Coordinates of C-alpha atoms and ligand atoms in Angstrom, one line a residue:
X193 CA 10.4 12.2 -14.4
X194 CA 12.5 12.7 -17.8
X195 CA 11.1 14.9 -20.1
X196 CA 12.3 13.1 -23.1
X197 CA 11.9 9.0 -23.8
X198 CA 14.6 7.2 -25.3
X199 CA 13.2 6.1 -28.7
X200 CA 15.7 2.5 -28.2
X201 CA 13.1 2.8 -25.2
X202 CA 11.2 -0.6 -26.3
X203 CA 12.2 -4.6 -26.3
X204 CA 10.3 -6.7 -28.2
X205 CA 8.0 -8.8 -26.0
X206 CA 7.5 -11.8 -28.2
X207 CA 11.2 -13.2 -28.2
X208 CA 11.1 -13.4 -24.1
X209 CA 8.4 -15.8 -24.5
X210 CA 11.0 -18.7 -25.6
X211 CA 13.6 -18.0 -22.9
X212 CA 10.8 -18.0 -20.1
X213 CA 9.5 -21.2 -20.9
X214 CA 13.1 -23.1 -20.9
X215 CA 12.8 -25.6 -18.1
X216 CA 15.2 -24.8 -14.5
X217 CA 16.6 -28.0 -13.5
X218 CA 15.3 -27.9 -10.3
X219 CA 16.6 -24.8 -9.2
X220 CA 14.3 -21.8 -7.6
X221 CA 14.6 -18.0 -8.3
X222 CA 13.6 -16.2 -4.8
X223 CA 13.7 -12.4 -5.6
X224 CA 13.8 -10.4 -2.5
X225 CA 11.5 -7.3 -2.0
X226 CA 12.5 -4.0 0.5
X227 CA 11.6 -0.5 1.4
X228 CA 14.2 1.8 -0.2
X229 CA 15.7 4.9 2.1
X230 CA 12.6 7.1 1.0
X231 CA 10.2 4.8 2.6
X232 CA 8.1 5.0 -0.6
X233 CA 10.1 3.3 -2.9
X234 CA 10.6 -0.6 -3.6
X235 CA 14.3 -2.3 -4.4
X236 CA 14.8 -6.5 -5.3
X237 CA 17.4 -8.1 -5.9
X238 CA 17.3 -12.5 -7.0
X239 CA 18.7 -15.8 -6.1
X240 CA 19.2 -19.1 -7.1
X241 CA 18.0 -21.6 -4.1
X242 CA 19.2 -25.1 -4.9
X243 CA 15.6 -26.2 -3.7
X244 CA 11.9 -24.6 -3.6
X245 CA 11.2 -23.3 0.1
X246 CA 8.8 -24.5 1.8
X247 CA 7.9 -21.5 4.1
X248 CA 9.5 -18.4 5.3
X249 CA 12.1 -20.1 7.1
X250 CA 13.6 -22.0 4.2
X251 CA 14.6 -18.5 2.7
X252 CA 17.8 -17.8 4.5
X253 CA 19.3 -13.9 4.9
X254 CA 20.5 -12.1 2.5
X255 CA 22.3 -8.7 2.7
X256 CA 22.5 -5.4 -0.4
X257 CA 24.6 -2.3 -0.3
X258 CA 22.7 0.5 1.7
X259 CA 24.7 3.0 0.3
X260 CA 23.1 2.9 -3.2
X261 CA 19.8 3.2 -1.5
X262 CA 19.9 6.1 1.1
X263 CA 19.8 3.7 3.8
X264 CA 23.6 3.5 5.1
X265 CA 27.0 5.3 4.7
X266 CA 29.5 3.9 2.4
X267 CA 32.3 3.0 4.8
X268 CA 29.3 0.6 6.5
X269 CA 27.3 0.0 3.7
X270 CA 25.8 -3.8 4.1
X271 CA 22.6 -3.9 5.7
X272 CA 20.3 -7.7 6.0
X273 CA 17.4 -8.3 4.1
X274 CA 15.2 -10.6 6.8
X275 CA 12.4 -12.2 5.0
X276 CA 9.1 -12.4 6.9
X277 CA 6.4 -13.0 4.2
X278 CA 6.8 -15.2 1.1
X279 CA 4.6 -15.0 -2.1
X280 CA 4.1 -16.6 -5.6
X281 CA 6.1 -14.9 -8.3
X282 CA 3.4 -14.2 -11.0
X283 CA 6.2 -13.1 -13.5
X284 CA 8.1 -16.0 -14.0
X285 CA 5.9 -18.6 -12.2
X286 CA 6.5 -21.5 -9.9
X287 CA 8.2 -22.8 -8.4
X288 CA 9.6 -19.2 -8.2
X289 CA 9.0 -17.2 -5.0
X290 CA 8.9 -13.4 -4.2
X291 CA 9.8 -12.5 -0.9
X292 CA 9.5 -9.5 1.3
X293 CA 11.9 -8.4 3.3
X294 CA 12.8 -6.1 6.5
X295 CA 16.0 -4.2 6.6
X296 CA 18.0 -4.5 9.6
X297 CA 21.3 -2.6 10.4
X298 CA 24.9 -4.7 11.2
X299 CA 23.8 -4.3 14.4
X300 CA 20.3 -6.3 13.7
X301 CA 18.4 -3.0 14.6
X302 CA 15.5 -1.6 12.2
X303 CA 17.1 0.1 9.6
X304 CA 16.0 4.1 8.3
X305 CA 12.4 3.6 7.0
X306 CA 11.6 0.2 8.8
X307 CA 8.4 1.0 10.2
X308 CA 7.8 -2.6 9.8
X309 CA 9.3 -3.5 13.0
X310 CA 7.9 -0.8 16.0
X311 CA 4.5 -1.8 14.1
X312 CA 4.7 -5.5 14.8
X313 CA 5.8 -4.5 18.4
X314 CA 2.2 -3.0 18.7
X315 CA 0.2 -5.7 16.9
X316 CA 1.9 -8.0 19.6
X317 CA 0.4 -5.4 22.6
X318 CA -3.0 -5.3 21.0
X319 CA -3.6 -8.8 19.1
X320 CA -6.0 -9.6 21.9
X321 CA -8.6 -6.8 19.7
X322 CA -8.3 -9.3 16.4
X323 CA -7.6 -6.1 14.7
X324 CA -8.9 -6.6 11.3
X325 CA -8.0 -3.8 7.8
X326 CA -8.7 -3.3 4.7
X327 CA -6.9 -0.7 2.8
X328 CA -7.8 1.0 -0.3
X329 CA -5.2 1.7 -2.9
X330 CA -5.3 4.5 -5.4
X331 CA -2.8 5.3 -7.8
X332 CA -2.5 7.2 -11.1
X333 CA -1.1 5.6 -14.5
X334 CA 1.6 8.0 -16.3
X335 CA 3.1 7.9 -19.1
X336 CA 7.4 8.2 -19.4
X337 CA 6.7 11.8 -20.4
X338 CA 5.0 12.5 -16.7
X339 CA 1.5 12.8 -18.2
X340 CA -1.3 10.9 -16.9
X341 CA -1.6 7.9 -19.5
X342 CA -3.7 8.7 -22.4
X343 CA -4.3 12.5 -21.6
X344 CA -3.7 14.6 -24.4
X345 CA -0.3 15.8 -24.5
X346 CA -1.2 19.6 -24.8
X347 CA -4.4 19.8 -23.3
X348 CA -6.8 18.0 -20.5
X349 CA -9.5 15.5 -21.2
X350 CA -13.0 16.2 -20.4
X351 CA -13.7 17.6 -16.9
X352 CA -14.6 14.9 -14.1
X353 CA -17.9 13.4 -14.1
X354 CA -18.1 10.1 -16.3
X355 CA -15.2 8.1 -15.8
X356 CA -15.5 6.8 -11.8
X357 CA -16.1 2.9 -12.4
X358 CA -16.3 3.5 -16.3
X359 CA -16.6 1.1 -19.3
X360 CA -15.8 2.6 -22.6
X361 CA -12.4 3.8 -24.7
X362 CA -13.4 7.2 -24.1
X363 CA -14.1 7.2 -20.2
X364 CA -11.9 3.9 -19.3
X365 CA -8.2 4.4 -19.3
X366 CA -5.9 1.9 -18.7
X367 CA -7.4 -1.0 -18.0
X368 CA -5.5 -3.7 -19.1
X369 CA -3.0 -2.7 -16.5
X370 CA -5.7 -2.8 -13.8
X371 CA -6.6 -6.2 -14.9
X372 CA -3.3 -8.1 -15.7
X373 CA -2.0 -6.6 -11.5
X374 CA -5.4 -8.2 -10.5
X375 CA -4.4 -11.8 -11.4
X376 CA -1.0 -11.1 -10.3
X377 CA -1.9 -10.6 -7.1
X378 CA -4.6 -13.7 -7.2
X379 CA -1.6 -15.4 -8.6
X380 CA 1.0 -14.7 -6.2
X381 CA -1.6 -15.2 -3.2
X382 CA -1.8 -11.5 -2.1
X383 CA -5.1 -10.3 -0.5
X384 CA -6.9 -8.6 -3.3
X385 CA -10.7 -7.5 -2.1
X386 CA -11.9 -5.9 -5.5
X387 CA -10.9 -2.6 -7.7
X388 CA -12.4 0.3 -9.4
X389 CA -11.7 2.9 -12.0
X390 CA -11.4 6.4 -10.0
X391 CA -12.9 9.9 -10.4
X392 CA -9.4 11.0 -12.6
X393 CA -9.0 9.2 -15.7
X394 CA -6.1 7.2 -15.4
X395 CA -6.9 6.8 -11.9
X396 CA -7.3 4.0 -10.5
X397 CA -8.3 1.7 -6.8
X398 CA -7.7 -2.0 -5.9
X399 CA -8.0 -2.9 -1.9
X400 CA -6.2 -4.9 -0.3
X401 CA -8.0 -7.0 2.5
X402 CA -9.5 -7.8 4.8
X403 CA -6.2 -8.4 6.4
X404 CA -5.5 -9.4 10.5
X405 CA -2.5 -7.4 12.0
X406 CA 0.9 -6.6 10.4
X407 CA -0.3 -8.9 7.5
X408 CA -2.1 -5.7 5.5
X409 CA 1.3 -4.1 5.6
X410 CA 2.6 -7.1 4.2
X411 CA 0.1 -7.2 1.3
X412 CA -0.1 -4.1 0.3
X413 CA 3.5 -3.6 -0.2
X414 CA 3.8 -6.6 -2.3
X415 CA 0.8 -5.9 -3.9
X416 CA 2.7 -2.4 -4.5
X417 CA 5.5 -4.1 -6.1
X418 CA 3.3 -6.1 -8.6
X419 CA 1.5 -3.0 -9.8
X420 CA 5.0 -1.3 -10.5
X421 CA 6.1 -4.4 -12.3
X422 CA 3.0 -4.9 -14.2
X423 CA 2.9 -1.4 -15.3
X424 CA 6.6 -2.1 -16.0
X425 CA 5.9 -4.6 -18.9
X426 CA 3.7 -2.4 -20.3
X427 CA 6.1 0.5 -20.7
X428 CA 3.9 2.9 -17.9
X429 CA 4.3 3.8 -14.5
X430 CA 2.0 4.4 -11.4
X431 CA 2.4 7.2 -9.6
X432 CA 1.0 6.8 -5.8
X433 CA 1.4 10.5 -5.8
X434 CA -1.3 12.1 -3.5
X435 CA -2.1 15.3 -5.8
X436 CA -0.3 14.2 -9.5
X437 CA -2.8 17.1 -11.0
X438 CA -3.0 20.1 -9.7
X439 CA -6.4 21.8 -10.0
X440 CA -10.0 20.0 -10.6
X441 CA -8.7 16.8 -10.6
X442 CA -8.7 14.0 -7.8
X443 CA -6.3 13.0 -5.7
X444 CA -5.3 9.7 -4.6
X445 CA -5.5 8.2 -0.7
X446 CA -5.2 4.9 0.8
X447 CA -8.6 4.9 3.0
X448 CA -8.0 2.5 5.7
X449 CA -10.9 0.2 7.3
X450 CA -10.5 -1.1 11.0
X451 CA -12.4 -2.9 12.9
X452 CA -11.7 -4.8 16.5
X453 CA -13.5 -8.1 17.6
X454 CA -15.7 -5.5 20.2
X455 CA -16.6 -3.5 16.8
X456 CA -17.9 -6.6 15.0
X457 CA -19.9 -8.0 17.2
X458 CA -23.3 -6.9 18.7
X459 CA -23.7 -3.2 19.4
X460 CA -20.1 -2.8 18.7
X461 CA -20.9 0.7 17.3
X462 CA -20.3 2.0 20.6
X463 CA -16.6 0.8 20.5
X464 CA -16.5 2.8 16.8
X465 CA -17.5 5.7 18.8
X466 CA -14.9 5.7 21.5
X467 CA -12.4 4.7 18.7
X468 CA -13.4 8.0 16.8
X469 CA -13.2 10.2 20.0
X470 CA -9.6 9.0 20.6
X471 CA -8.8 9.7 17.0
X472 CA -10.2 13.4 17.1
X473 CA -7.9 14.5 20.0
X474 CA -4.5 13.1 17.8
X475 CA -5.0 14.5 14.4
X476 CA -1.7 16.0 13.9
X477 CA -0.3 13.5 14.7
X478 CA -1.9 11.4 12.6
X479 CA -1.4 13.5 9.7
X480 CA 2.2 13.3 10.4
X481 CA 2.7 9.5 9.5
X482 CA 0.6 8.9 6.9
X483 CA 2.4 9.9 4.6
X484 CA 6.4 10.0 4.2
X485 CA 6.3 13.9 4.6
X486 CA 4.8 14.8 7.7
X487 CA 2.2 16.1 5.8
X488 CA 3.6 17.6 3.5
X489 CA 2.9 15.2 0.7
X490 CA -1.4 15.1 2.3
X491 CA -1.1 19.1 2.2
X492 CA -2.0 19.4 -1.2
X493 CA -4.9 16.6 -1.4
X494 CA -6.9 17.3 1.6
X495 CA -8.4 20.5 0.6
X496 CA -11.5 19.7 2.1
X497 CA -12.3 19.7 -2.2
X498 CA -12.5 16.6 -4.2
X499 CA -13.9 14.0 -1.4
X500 CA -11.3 14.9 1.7
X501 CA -12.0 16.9 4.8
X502 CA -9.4 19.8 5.0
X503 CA -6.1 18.8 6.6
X504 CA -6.3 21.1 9.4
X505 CA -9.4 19.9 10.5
X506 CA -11.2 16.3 12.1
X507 CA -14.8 15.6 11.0
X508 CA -16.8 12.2 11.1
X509 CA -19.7 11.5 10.0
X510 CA -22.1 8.2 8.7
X511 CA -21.4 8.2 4.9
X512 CA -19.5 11.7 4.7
X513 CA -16.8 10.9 2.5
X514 CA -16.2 14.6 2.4
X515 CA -14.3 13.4 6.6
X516 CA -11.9 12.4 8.1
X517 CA -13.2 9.5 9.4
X518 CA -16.5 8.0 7.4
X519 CA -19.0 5.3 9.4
X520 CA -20.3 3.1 6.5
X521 CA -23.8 3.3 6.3
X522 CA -23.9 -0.3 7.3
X523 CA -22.2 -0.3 10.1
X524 CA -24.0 2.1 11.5
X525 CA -27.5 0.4 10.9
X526 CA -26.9 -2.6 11.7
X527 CA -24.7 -0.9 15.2
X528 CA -21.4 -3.2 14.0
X529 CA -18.8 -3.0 11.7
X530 CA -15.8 -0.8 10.9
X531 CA -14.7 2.3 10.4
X532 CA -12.9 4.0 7.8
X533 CA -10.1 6.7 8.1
X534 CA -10.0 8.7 5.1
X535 CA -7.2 10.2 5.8
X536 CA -4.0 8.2 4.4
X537 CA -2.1 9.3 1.6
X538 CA -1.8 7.0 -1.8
X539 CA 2.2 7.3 -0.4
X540 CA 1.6 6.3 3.5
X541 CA 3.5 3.0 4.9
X542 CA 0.6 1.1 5.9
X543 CA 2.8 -0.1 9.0
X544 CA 3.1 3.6 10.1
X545 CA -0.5 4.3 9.5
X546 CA -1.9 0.8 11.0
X547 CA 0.8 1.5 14.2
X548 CA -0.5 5.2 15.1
X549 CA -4.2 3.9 14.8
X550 CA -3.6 0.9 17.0
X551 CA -1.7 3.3 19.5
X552 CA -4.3 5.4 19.3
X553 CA -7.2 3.8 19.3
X554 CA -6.6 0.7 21.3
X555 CA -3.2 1.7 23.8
X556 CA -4.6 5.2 24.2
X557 CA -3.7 5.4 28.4
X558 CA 0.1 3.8 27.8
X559 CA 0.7 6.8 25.2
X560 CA -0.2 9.3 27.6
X561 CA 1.8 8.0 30.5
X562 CA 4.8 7.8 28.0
X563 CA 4.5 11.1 27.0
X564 CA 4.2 12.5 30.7
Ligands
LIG826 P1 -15.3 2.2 -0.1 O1 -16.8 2.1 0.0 O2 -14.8 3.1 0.9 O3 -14.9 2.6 -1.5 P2 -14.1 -0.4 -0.7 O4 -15.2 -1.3 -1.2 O5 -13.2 0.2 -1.7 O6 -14.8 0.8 0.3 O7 -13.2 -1.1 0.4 C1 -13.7 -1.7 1.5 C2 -12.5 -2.1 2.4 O8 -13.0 -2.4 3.7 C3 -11.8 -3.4 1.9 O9 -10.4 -3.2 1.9 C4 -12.2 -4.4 3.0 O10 -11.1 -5.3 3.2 C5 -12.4 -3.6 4.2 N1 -13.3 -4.2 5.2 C6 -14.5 -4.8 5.1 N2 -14.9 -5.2 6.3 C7 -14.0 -4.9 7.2 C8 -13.9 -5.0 8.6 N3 -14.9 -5.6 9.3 N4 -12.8 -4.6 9.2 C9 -11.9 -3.9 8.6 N5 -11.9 -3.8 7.2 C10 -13.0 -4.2 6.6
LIG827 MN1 -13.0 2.3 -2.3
LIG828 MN1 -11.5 5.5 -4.0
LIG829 MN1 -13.1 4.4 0.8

């Protein structure tokens, strides 16, 4: 992050207003979303359709230069943008779309960082279980200088403690930005379950959910992209950073909630428990996808500190959200439900994390005769 801010850094807001409401003849901006080479970042690019579609299959191809992106050399540098899930676009308003995309090589394989892709091949195996998720977003606001927004600039507000689903200018930081993504997802018809303030200040939550299959990939993401954008207009970023503070401070994850059709209904506690069991003998594993590291990125939030179970460890337990895996209290008295895994980083690719449970959890006896 740049240490010093441009002070030309700052357009003035008011005259956009009269370009935006000039009328469009007719004609549809579709801007395209995709997963950058890092498989944390988020690239679009617009087009003018002649026509608004009318679903996913009235958006044709499209292709970008890899190169610029870290996802292909230069001598072979076009890659396809396939879009698989289309949205409202909450910026500059029908008839407009946004639309996400999968990246696929010249060859039409999965390009670097589509997880999207081996994670619908598993949804496929296992859609029988009506997987349902929920996933639970946190991220940090900064300012341009790197600072969480509204810290002092040479010092550190006041320790932990009052500002976890705060109201007030002292406690509550941010929230316009919370607030304005809110109806931008409502707007663009992405799955938005509720929000929170977090334990930081300048920390944040919205969920995303409940989702069936591949589709909480999809809505996260997206809902990603509008919380970048958002925090774009006001001249702030958010950092899905799993540690951005170092010391007594929070960190940020991306609990995820599961549940299968046996887990919902009667006595389907019993499935949570065999679920859990299977989870306890992968853990590395587990810690390797979820987040873009290997771990590496979850090393310095799950302390076993600050509401995580340590990193080299697997606990459960019913309302422990000091585990890796947390049974709501809920579920287990009413013996159905879901289960949450606590263990995703604010960074993870929900397909990665959502494909590794599924395997897990659901394909457990095909993973070990691959492996053999
Ligand atoms: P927490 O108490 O952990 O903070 P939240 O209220 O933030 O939980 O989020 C709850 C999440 O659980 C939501 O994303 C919601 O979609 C998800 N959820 C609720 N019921 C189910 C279910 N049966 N299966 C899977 N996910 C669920
Ligand atoms: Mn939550
Ligand atoms: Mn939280
Ligand atoms: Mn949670």
């Amino acid at each position: 992050m740049a240490a010093s801010v441009s002070s030309s850094s700052h357009l003035n807001k008011t005259v956009r207003q009269h370009y935006m409401s000039l009328p469009q003849r007719d004609k549809c901006l579709v801007t395209y979303i995709w997963i950058d080479g890092t498989g944390e970042g988020l690239r679009n690019k617009t087009r003018t359709l002649d026509r608004e579609p009318k679903g996913i299959a009235d958006i044709p191809e499209w292709n970008f230069d890899g190169s610029s992106t870290s996802q292909s050399d230069r001598k072979d540098s076009d890659l396809y943008l396939i879009p698989v899930c289309m949205f409202r676009d909450p910026f500059t308003l029908d008839p407009n779309k946004l639309v996400l995309c999968e990246v696929l090589t010249c060859d039409r394989k999965p390009a670097a960082k589509n997880h999207r892709a081996s994670c619908n091949q598993v949804m496929e195996k296992v859609k029988d279980y009506d997987l349902w998720f929920g996933m639970e977003q946190e991220y940090t606001l900064l300012g341009l200088d790197g600072r969480p927004f509204s810290w002092p600039s040479n010092g550190y507000p006041e320790a932990q403690g009052p500002y976890y689903c705060a109201v007030g200018a002292n406690k509550s930081y941010g929230r316009d930005i919370m607030e304005c993504h809110y109806k931008a997802c409502l707007y663009a018809g992405v799955k938005i379950y509720g929000t929170n303030a977090e334990v930081m200040p300048s920390q944040w939550e919205f969920q995303v959910g409940t989702c069936q299959g591949i589709e909480i990939g999809d809505h996260l993401w997206v809902a990603r992209f509008l919380l970048h954008r958002v925090c774009e207009d006001f001249g702030v970023v958010a950092s899905l950073d799993p540690k951005p503070m170092a010391g007594d401070w929070n960190g940020a994850g991306c609990h995820t909630n599961v549940s299968t059709n046996q887990m919902r209904e009667d006595n389907g506690l019993d499935y949570i428990t065999e679920a859990i069991d299977k989870l306890s003998k992968r853990h590395p594993e587990h810690i390797r996808l979820y987040d873009p590291h290997e771990g590496r990125d979850n090393i310095r939030r799950l302390t076993g500190q600050h509401e995580t179970a340590n990193i080299n460890t697997f606990t459960h337990g019913v309302a422990h959200r000091g585990s890796s895996i947390r049974i709501p209290r809920e579920t287990f008295d009413q013996k159905k439900g879901y289960f949450e895994d606590r263990r995703p980083s604010a960074n993870c690719d929900p397909y990665s994390v959502i494909e590794v449970i599924a395997t897990t959890c659901l394909l457990d006896s095909e993973v070990k005769q691959e492996s053999k």
